[in-house]
Coordinates of C-alpha atoms and ligand atoms in Angstrom, one line a residue:
X15 CA -176.5 58.2 -147.6
X16 CA -176.2 61.4 -145.5
X17 CA -173.1 62.0 -143.4
X18 CA -175.3 61.6 -140.3
X19 CA -176.6 58.2 -141.5
X20 CA -173.1 57.0 -142.3
X21 CA -171.9 58.0 -138.9
X22 CA -174.8 56.2 -137.2
X23 CA -173.9 53.1 -139.2
X24 CA -170.3 53.3 -138.1
X25 CA -171.4 53.6 -134.4
X26 CA -173.7 50.7 -134.7
X27 CA -171.1 48.6 -136.6
X28 CA -168.4 49.1 -133.9
X29 CA -168.8 46.4 -131.3
X30 CA -166.2 44.9 -129.1
X31 CA -165.4 41.6 -130.8
X32 CA -163.4 39.0 -128.9
X33 CA -162.9 36.4 -131.6
X34 CA -161.4 37.4 -135.0
X35 CA -161.4 35.4 -138.2
X36 CA -158.0 33.7 -138.4
X37 CA -158.3 33.6 -142.2
X38 CA -158.8 37.3 -142.9
X39 CA -155.8 39.6 -142.6
X40 CA -156.3 43.3 -142.1
X41 CA -154.6 45.3 -144.9
X42 CA -151.7 47.4 -143.6
X43 CA -153.3 50.5 -145.1
X44 CA -156.3 50.1 -142.9
X45 CA -154.2 50.3 -139.8
X46 CA -152.0 53.1 -141.3
X47 CA -155.1 55.2 -142.3
X48 CA -156.7 54.6 -138.9
X49 CA -153.5 55.7 -137.0
X50 CA -153.3 58.8 -139.3
X51 CA -156.9 59.6 -138.2
X52 CA -156.2 58.8 -134.6
X53 CA -153.4 61.4 -134.7
X54 CA -156.0 64.0 -135.7
X55 CA -157.9 63.5 -132.5
X56 CA -158.5 66.4 -130.1
X57 CA -155.9 66.4 -127.4
X58 CA -154.9 68.6 -124.5
X59 CA -153.1 71.8 -125.6
X60 CA -152.2 69.9 -128.8
X61 CA -149.2 68.5 -127.0
X62 CA -149.8 65.1 -128.6
X63 CA -148.3 63.3 -125.6
X64 CA -148.9 59.8 -126.9
X65 CA -147.3 57.1 -128.9
X66 CA -148.9 54.2 -130.7
X67 CA -147.2 50.8 -130.9
X68 CA -148.4 48.6 -133.8
X69 CA -147.7 44.9 -133.2
X70 CA -147.9 43.1 -136.5
X71 CA -145.4 40.2 -136.5
X72 CA -147.0 36.9 -135.5
X73 CA -144.4 36.0 -132.9
X74 CA -144.6 39.5 -131.3
X75 CA -148.4 39.4 -131.3
X76 CA -148.2 36.1 -129.4
X77 CA -146.0 37.7 -126.7
X78 CA -148.3 40.7 -126.3
X79 CA -151.4 38.4 -126.2
X80 CA -149.8 36.7 -123.3
X81 CA -149.3 40.0 -121.6
X82 CA -153.0 40.7 -122.3
X83 CA -153.6 37.8 -119.9
X84 CA -154.3 35.5 -122.9
X85 CA -157.6 37.2 -123.6
X86 CA -159.2 35.8 -126.8
X87 CA -159.5 39.2 -128.5
X88 CA -155.7 39.6 -128.2
X89 CA -154.9 35.9 -129.1
X90 CA -157.0 36.0 -132.2
X91 CA -156.2 39.6 -133.3
X92 CA -154.7 40.1 -136.7
X93 CA -153.2 43.3 -135.5
X94 CA -152.6 44.9 -132.1
X95 CA -152.1 48.5 -131.3
X96 CA -150.9 49.7 -127.9
X97 CA -151.9 53.3 -127.0
X98 CA -149.4 54.9 -124.6
X99 CA -149.4 58.2 -122.8
X100 CA -146.0 60.0 -123.1
X101 CA -145.7 62.9 -120.6
X102 CA -141.9 62.3 -120.9
X103 CA -142.2 63.9 -124.4
X104 CA -143.4 67.2 -123.1
X105 CA -140.1 69.1 -123.6
X106 CA -139.8 67.9 -127.3
X107 CA -143.5 68.9 -127.9
X108 CA -143.0 72.3 -126.2
X109 CA -139.9 73.0 -128.4
X110 CA -141.9 71.9 -131.5
X111 CA -144.7 74.2 -130.7
X112 CA -142.4 77.1 -129.9
X113 CA -140.5 76.6 -133.2
X114 CA -143.9 76.5 -135.1
X115 CA -144.8 79.9 -133.6
X116 CA -141.3 81.4 -134.2
X117 CA -141.4 80.3 -137.8
X118 CA -144.5 82.4 -138.3
X119 CA -143.1 85.5 -136.6
X120 CA -142.0 88.2 -139.0
X121 CA -140.7 91.2 -137.1
X122 CA -142.6 92.1 -134.0
X123 CA -144.7 89.2 -132.7
X124 CA -148.5 89.7 -132.8
X125 CA -150.5 89.5 -129.6
X126 CA -151.7 86.0 -130.5
X127 CA -148.0 84.9 -131.2
X128 CA -146.9 86.4 -127.8
X129 CA -149.7 84.5 -126.1
X130 CA -148.7 81.2 -127.7
X131 CA -145.0 81.8 -126.7
X132 CA -146.2 82.4 -123.2
X133 CA -148.5 79.4 -123.1
X134 CA -146.0 76.9 -124.4
X135 CA -143.0 78.5 -122.8
X136 CA -144.4 79.2 -119.3
X137 CA -147.6 77.2 -118.7
X138 CA -146.6 73.8 -120.1
X139 CA -143.7 73.3 -117.7
X140 CA -146.1 74.0 -114.8
X141 CA -148.2 71.1 -116.0
X142 CA -145.7 68.6 -117.4
X143 CA -142.2 69.1 -115.9
X144 CA -141.0 66.1 -114.0
X145 CA -141.9 66.6 -110.4
X146 CA -140.7 63.9 -108.1
X147 CA -140.9 66.0 -104.9
X148 CA -144.4 67.3 -105.9
X149 CA -143.2 70.9 -105.7
X150 CA -144.8 71.9 -109.0
X151 CA -148.0 70.1 -108.1
X152 CA -148.2 72.1 -104.8
X153 CA -147.5 75.3 -106.8
X154 CA -150.3 74.4 -109.3
X155 CA -152.8 73.8 -106.5
X156 CA -151.8 77.0 -104.8
X157 CA -152.2 79.0 -108.1
X158 CA -155.6 77.4 -108.7
X159 CA -156.7 78.0 -105.1
X160 CA -155.7 81.7 -105.0
X161 CA -156.8 82.4 -108.6
X162 CA -160.1 80.7 -108.0
X163 CA -161.0 82.4 -104.7
X164 CA -163.3 85.1 -106.3
X165 CA -163.8 84.0 -109.9
X166 CA -163.9 80.9 -112.1
X167 CA -160.3 79.6 -112.6
X168 CA -158.7 76.6 -114.2
X169 CA -158.2 73.9 -111.6
X170 CA -155.0 72.3 -112.7
X171 CA -155.0 69.6 -110.1
X172 CA -152.3 68.0 -108.0
X173 CA -149.8 65.1 -108.7
X174 CA -152.3 63.0 -110.6
X175 CA -153.2 65.8 -113.0
X176 CA -150.6 64.8 -115.7
X177 CA -151.9 61.2 -115.7
X178 CA -155.5 62.3 -116.1
X179 CA -154.8 64.9 -118.8
X180 CA -152.7 62.6 -120.9
X181 CA -155.0 59.5 -120.5
X182 CA -158.0 61.6 -121.7
X183 CA -156.3 62.6 -124.9
X184 CA -154.9 59.1 -125.5
X185 CA -158.3 57.5 -125.1
X186 CA -159.8 59.9 -127.6
X187 CA -157.1 58.8 -130.1
X188 CA -158.0 55.1 -129.4
X189 CA -161.7 55.9 -130.0
X190 CA -160.9 57.6 -133.3
X191 CA -158.8 54.6 -134.2
X192 CA -161.6 52.1 -133.4
X193 CA -164.2 54.2 -135.3
X194 CA -161.9 54.3 -138.3
X195 CA -161.3 50.6 -138.2
X196 CA -165.1 50.2 -138.2
X197 CA -165.5 52.6 -141.1
X198 CA -163.0 50.4 -143.0
X199 CA -165.2 47.3 -142.4
X200 CA -163.1 45.7 -139.6
X201 CA -163.7 45.1 -135.9
X202 CA -161.8 45.9 -132.8
X203 CA -161.8 45.3 -129.1
X204 CA -160.3 47.8 -126.5
X205 CA -158.4 46.0 -123.7
X206 CA -157.4 47.2 -120.3
X207 CA -156.9 43.7 -119.0
X208 CA -153.1 43.5 -119.4
X209 CA -150.0 43.3 -117.2
X210 CA -149.1 47.0 -117.4
X211 CA -145.6 46.6 -115.8
X212 CA -144.6 43.8 -118.2
X213 CA -146.1 45.4 -121.3
X214 CA -144.3 48.6 -120.5
X215 CA -141.0 46.9 -120.2
X216 CA -141.7 44.8 -123.4
X217 CA -142.2 48.1 -125.3
X218 CA -139.0 49.5 -123.6
X219 CA -141.0 52.6 -122.4
X220 CA -139.5 55.2 -120.2
X221 CA -140.6 55.6 -116.5
X222 CA -143.3 58.3 -117.0
X223 CA -145.0 56.6 -119.9
X224 CA -148.2 54.7 -119.1
X225 CA -150.2 52.2 -121.1
X226 CA -153.6 53.6 -121.9
X227 CA -155.2 50.6 -123.7
X228 CA -154.5 47.9 -126.2
X229 CA -156.7 47.6 -129.2
X230 CA -157.1 44.3 -131.0
X231 CA -158.2 44.4 -134.6
X232 CA -159.4 41.9 -137.1
X233 CA -162.5 40.7 -139.0
X234 CA -164.9 39.9 -136.2
X235 CA -167.0 36.7 -135.9
X236 CA -170.5 36.1 -134.5
X237 CA -169.2 34.1 -131.5
X238 CA -166.9 37.1 -130.9
X239 CA -169.9 39.2 -129.9
X240 CA -170.7 38.3 -126.4
X241 CA -174.3 39.5 -126.2
X242 CA -176.8 42.3 -126.9
X243 CA -175.5 45.8 -126.8
X244 CA -177.1 46.9 -123.6
X245 CA -176.9 50.4 -122.0
X246 CA -178.7 52.0 -119.0
X247 CA -181.5 54.3 -120.1
X248 CA -180.7 57.7 -121.7
X249 CA -182.5 59.5 -118.9
X250 CA -180.3 58.0 -116.3
X251 CA -177.1 59.4 -117.7
X252 CA -178.2 62.5 -119.5
X253 CA -179.2 65.7 -117.7
X254 CA -180.6 68.5 -119.8
X255 CA -180.2 71.9 -118.0
Ligands
FMN2 C1 -161.0 51.2 -121.5 C2 -161.7 50.0 -121.9 C3 -161.2 48.8 -121.5 C4 -161.7 47.5 -121.9 N1 -161.1 46.4 -121.5 C5 -161.6 45.2 -122.0 C6 -160.9 44.0 -121.7 O1 -159.8 44.0 -121.1 N2 -161.4 42.9 -122.2 C7 -162.6 42.8 -122.9 O2 -163.0 41.8 -123.3 N3 -163.3 44.0 -123.2 C8 -162.8 45.2 -122.7 N4 -163.4 46.3 -123.0 C9 -164.7 46.3 -123.9 C10 -165.9 46.6 -123.1 O3 -166.3 45.5 -122.3 C11 -167.0 47.0 -124.0 O4 -166.7 48.2 -124.7 C12 -168.4 47.2 -123.4 O5 -168.9 46.0 -122.8 C13 -169.4 47.7 -124.3 O6 -169.6 46.9 -125.4 P1 -169.4 47.4 -127.0 O7 -168.0 47.9 -127.1 O8 -169.6 46.2 -127.8 O9 -170.4 48.5 -127.2 C14 -162.9 47.5 -122.6 C15 -163.5 48.8 -123.0 C16 -162.9 50.0 -122.7 C17 -163.4 51.3 -123.2

């Protein structure tokens, strides 16, 4: 089977399943491999501002299922993974990137190395530094406005920008995870129906972290598929220019 056919098969195999077989455990390696693959997802500036919380123990799963409003996908899941955005980790990631670049420098830094030092040293704080008074957000908007007056310019966005940027990347990781679970022959269901406040405190997450989604995993059942896979027509959502 060609790579293209295999990928099509994985896409068709992945359905949101809401009732998992209680008698079929998911091998730990399936979750481990899928998390390793999720980590390879594209993400903004490679800052990797995410964390993945794998709930395996039966008693803990029960607690988390309650926080997922008792949804059947969560109640019957063999494994649960909570995908979380971690803008609070920006400084650690910045330092990690800077140390990666510095390790490579041998004598005078190259142009590319200087650019990387500038990017992670100066641009990242503009995007991610804690900003309770919205001063940096105002600065970002001003820079984008002035820079974009006469030419295309990156519109960094205001106070909600950090949330948007980190959620985009985290959702891509969740998608890679779910496709990987499908490639391993198991099923999943992404969930946004949860009590974000309680789930956040259950996971002891810091103030700036946000729950992106919970993914329930198991061997799906037929009753777990709630209907045909319907989508609006291709022409309605695709514009070819
Ligand atoms: C971000 C997100 C949140 C979702 N939340 C829930 C949820 O809380 N409960 C649920 O049963 N399904 C949830 N779903 C699953 C969708 O209903 C499902 O993906 C959609 O109906 C398309 O079906 P398919 O995944 O089988 O292709 C969610 C999906 C996404 C992407």
